[in-house]
CSV table of C-alpha atoms and ligand atoms in Angstrom, one decimal:
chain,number,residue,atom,x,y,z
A,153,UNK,CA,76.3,83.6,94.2
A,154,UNK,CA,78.3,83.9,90.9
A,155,UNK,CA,80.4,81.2,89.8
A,156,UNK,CA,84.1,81.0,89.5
A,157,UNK,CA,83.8,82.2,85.6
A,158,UNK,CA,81.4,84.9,86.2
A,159,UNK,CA,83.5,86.3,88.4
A,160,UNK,CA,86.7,85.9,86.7
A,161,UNK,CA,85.6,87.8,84.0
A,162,UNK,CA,84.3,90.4,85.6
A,163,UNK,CA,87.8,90.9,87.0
A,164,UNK,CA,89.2,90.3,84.1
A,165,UNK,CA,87.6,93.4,82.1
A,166,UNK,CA,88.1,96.0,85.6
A,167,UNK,CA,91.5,94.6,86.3
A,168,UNK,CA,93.3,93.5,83.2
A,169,UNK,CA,93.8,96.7,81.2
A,170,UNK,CA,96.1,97.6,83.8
A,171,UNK,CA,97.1,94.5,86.0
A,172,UNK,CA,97.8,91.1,85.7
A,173,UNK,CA,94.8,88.6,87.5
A,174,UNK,CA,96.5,86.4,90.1
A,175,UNK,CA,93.5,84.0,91.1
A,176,UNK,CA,94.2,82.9,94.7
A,177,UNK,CA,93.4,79.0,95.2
A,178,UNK,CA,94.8,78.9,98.4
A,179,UNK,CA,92.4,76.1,100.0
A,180,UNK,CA,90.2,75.4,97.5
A,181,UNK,CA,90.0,71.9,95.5
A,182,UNK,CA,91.8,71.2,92.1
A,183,UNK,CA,88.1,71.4,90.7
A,184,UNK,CA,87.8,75.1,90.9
A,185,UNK,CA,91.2,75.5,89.3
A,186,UNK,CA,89.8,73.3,86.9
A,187,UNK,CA,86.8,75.6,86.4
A,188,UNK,CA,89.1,78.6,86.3
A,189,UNK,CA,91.4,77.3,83.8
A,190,UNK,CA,88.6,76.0,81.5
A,191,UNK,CA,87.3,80.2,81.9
A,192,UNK,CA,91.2,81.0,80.2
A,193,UNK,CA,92.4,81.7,83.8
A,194,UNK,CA,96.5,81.2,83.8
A,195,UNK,CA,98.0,82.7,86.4
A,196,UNK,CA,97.3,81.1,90.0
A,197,UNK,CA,98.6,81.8,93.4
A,198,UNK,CA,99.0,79.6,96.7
A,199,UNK,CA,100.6,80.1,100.2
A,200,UNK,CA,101.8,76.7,100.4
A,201,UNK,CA,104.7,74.7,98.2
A,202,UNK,CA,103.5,71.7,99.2
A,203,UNK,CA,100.0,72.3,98.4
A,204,UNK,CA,101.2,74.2,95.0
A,205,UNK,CA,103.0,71.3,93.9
A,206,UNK,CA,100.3,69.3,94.2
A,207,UNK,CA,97.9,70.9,92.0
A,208,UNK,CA,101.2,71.8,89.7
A,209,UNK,CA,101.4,67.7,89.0
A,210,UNK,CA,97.3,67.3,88.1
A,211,UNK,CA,96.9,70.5,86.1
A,212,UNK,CA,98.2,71.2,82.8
A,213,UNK,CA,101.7,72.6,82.7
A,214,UNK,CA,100.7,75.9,80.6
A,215,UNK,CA,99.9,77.4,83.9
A,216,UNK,CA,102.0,80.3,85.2
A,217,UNK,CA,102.3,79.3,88.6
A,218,UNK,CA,102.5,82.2,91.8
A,219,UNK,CA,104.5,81.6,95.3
A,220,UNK,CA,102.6,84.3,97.6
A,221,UNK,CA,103.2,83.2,100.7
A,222,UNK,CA,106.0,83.2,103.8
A,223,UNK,CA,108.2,80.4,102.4
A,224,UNK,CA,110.4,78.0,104.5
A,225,UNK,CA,113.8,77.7,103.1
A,226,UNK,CA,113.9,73.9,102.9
A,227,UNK,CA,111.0,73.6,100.9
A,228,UNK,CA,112.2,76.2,98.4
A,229,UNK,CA,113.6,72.7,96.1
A,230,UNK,CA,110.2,71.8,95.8
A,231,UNK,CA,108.9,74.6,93.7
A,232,UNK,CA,112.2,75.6,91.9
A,233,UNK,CA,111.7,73.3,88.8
A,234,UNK,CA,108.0,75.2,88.0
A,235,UNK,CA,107.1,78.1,89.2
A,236,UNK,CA,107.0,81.1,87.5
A,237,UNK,CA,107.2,84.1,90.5
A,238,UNK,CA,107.5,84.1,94.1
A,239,UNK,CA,106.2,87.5,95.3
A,240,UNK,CA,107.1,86.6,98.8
A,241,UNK,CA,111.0,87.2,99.8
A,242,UNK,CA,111.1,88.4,102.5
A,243,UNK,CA,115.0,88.0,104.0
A,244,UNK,CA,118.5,87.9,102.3
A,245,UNK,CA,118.7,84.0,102.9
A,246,UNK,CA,115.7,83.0,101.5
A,247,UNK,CA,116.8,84.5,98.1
A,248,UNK,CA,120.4,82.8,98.4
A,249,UNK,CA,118.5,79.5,98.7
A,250,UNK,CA,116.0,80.4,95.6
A,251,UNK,CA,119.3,81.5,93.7
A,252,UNK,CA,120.7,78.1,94.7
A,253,UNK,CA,118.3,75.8,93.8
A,254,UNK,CA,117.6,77.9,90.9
A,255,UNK,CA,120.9,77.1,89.7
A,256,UNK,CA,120.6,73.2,90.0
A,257,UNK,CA,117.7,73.6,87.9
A,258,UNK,CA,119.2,75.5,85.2
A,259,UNK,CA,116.9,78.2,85.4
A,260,UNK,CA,116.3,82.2,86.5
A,261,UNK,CA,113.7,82.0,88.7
A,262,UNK,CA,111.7,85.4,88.4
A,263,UNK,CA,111.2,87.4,92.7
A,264,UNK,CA,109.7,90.2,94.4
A,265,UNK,CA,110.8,91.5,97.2
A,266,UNK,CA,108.5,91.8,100.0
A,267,UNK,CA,108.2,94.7,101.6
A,268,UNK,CA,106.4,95.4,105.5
A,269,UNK,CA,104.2,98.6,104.9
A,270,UNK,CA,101.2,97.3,106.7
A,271,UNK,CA,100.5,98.8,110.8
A,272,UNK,CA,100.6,95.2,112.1
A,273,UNK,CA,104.0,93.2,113.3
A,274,UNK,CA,102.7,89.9,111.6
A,275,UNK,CA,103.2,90.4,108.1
A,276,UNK,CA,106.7,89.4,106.8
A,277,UNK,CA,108.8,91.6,104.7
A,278,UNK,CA,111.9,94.5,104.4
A,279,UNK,CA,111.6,98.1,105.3
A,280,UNK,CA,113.3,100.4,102.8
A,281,UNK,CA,116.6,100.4,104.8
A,282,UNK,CA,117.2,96.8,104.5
A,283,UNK,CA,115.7,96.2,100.8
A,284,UNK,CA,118.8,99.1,100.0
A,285,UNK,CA,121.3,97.4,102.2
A,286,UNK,CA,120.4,93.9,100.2
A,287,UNK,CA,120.8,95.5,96.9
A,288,UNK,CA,123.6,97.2,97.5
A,289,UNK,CA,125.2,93.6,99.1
A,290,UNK,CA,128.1,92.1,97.0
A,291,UNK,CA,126.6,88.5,97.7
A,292,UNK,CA,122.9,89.2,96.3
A,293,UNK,CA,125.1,90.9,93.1
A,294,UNK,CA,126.5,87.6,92.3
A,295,UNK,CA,123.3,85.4,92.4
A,296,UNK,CA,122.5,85.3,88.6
A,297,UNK,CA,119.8,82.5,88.6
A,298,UNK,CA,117.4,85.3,90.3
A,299,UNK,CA,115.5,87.8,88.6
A,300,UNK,CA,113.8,90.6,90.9
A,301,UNK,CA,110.9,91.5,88.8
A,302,UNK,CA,109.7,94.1,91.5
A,303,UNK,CA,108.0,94.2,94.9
A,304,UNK,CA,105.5,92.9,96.9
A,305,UNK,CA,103.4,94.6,99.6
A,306,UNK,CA,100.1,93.8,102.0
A,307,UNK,CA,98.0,96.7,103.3
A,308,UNK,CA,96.6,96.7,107.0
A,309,UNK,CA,93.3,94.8,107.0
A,310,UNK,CA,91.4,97.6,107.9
A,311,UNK,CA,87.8,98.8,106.5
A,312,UNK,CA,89.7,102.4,106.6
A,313,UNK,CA,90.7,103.3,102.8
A,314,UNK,CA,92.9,106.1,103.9
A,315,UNK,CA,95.2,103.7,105.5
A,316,UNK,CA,95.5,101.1,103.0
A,317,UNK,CA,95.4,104.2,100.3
A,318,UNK,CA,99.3,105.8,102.1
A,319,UNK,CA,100.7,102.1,103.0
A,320,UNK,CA,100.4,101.4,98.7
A,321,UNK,CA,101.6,105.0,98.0
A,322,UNK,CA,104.6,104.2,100.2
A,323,UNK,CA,105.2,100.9,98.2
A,324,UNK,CA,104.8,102.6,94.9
A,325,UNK,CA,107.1,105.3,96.4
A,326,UNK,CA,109.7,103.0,97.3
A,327,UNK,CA,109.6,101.1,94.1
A,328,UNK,CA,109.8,104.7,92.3
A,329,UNK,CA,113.0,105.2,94.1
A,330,UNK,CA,114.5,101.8,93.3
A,331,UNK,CA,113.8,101.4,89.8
A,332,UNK,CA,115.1,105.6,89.2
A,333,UNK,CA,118.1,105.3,91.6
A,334,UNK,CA,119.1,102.0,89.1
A,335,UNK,CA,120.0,100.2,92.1
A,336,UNK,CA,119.6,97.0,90.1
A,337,UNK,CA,121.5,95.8,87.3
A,338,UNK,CA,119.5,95.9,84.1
A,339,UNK,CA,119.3,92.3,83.5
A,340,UNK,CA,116.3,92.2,86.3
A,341,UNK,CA,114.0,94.6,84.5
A,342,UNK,CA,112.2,95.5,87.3
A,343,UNK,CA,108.6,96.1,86.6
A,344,UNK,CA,105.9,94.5,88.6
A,345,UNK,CA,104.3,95.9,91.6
A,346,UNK,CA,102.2,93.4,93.5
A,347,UNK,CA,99.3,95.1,95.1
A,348,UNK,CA,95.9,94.6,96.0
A,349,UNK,CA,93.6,91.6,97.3
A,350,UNK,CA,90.0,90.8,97.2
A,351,UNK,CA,89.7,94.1,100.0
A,352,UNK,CA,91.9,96.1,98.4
A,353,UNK,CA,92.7,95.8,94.9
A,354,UNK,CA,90.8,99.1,93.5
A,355,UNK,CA,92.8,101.6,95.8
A,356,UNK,CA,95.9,99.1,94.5
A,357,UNK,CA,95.0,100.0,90.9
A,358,UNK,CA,94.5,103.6,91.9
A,359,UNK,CA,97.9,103.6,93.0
A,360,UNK,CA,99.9,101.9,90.6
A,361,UNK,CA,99.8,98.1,90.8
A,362,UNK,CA,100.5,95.9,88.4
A,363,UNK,CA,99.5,92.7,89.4
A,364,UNK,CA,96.8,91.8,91.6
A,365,UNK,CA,96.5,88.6,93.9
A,366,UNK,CA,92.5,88.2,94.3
A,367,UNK,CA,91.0,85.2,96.3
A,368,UNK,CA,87.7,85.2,98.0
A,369,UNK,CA,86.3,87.5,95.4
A,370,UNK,CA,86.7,84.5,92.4
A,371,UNK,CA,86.4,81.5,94.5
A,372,UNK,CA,84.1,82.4,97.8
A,373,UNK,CA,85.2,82.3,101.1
A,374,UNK,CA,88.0,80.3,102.7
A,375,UNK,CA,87.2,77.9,105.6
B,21,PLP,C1,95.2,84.8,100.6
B,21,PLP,C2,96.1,85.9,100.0
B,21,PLP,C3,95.5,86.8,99.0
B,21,PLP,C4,94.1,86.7,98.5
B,21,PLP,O1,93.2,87.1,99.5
B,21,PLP,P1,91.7,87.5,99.2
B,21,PLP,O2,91.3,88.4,100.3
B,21,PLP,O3,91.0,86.2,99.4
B,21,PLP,O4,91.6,88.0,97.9
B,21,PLP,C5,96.4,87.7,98.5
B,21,PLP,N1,97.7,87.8,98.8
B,21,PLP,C6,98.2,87.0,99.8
B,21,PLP,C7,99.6,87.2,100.1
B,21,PLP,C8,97.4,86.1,100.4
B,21,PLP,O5,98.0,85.3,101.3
């Protein structure tokens, strides 16, 4: 077995020239964040607010903190005052209560949009139709303390590479189509697509991402 800073810079020097390293500490102890951070790891991603806020309070505050999970809207006040991206929107009134509580912070808060392109019916996110229907929507226009950086999008957990090869090409399709049809107003410059997991993340890079969210791969299984 490695440990956590062998294995962050090995994914630093196969990911990095393209894509920015999200290390995954869903589940695992403030020490190996601790051990990542002391390797120059930054940018870390959790599933839970409560959980993220936690470690947020004990770690040092030059770390770029990553919202990647399905997020209840009453929790959303939690995180507002710190984090740095929340790659998991996934409805219309989850982003009005980011925008408002974004607002009562004084800050932009910096969003992907989620989008479903994964053969299951339990991951969260829009389809094309209703990412264009939001962006075309009066009330998301006049949120200005939200930024929508890009999208986000899971692949089928599935061993078969084809699969998960078409469901990013159809992410990086749609986010082709959005950033040429200038659906967004220039002040979002929308950039990032967030692609790619410990299973995944090569055919992400293959197929355009820009940011991958990497786990089990740095830090070892999950209980
Ligand atoms: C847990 C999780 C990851 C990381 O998964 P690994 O397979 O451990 O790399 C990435 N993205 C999301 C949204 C996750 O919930």
């Amino acid at each position: 077995m490695s440990t956590i800073k062998e294995s962050l810079l090995r994914f630093r020097e196969s990911v990095q020239p393209q894509a920015t390293l999200v290390a995954v500490s869903k589940t695992k102890p403030i020490s190996d964040l601790e051990e990542a951070y002391a390797a120059g790891q930054r940018h870390f991603g959790e599933n839970k607010i409560q959980e993220m806020t936690e470690k947020w309070e004990h770690l040092p505050k030059d770390i770029h903190w990553h919202m990647i999970g399905h997020t209840q809207r009453n929790k959303v006040k939690y995180m507002a005052p710190y984090v740095h991206l929340i790659h998991s929107i996934d409805s219309p009134r989850l982003l009005k209560e980011i925008n408002k509580q974004a607002k009562k912070n004084d800050r932009v808060i910096d969003c992907l949009l989620q989008i479903h392109i994964a053969r299951e019916d339990s991951k969260f996110g829009f389809d094309e139709e209703e990412l264009i229907a939001l962006l075309n929507d009066q009330a998301f226009k006049d949120y200005k303390n939200v930024q929508i950086k890009g999208l986000m999008g899971m692949a089928t957990f599935t061993d078969n590479h084809d699969q998960v090869r078409e469901e990013f090409q159809s992410l990086a399709a749609t986010f082709e189509k959005i950033k040429n049809d200038e659906l967004l107003d220039s002040r979002h410059n929308f950039t990032e697509l967030s692609m790619g997991m410990t299973g995944d993340y090569e055919v992400a890079l293959e197929e355009g991402s820009t940011m991958v969210r990497i786990g089990s791969a740095i830090f070892g299984a999950r209980d």
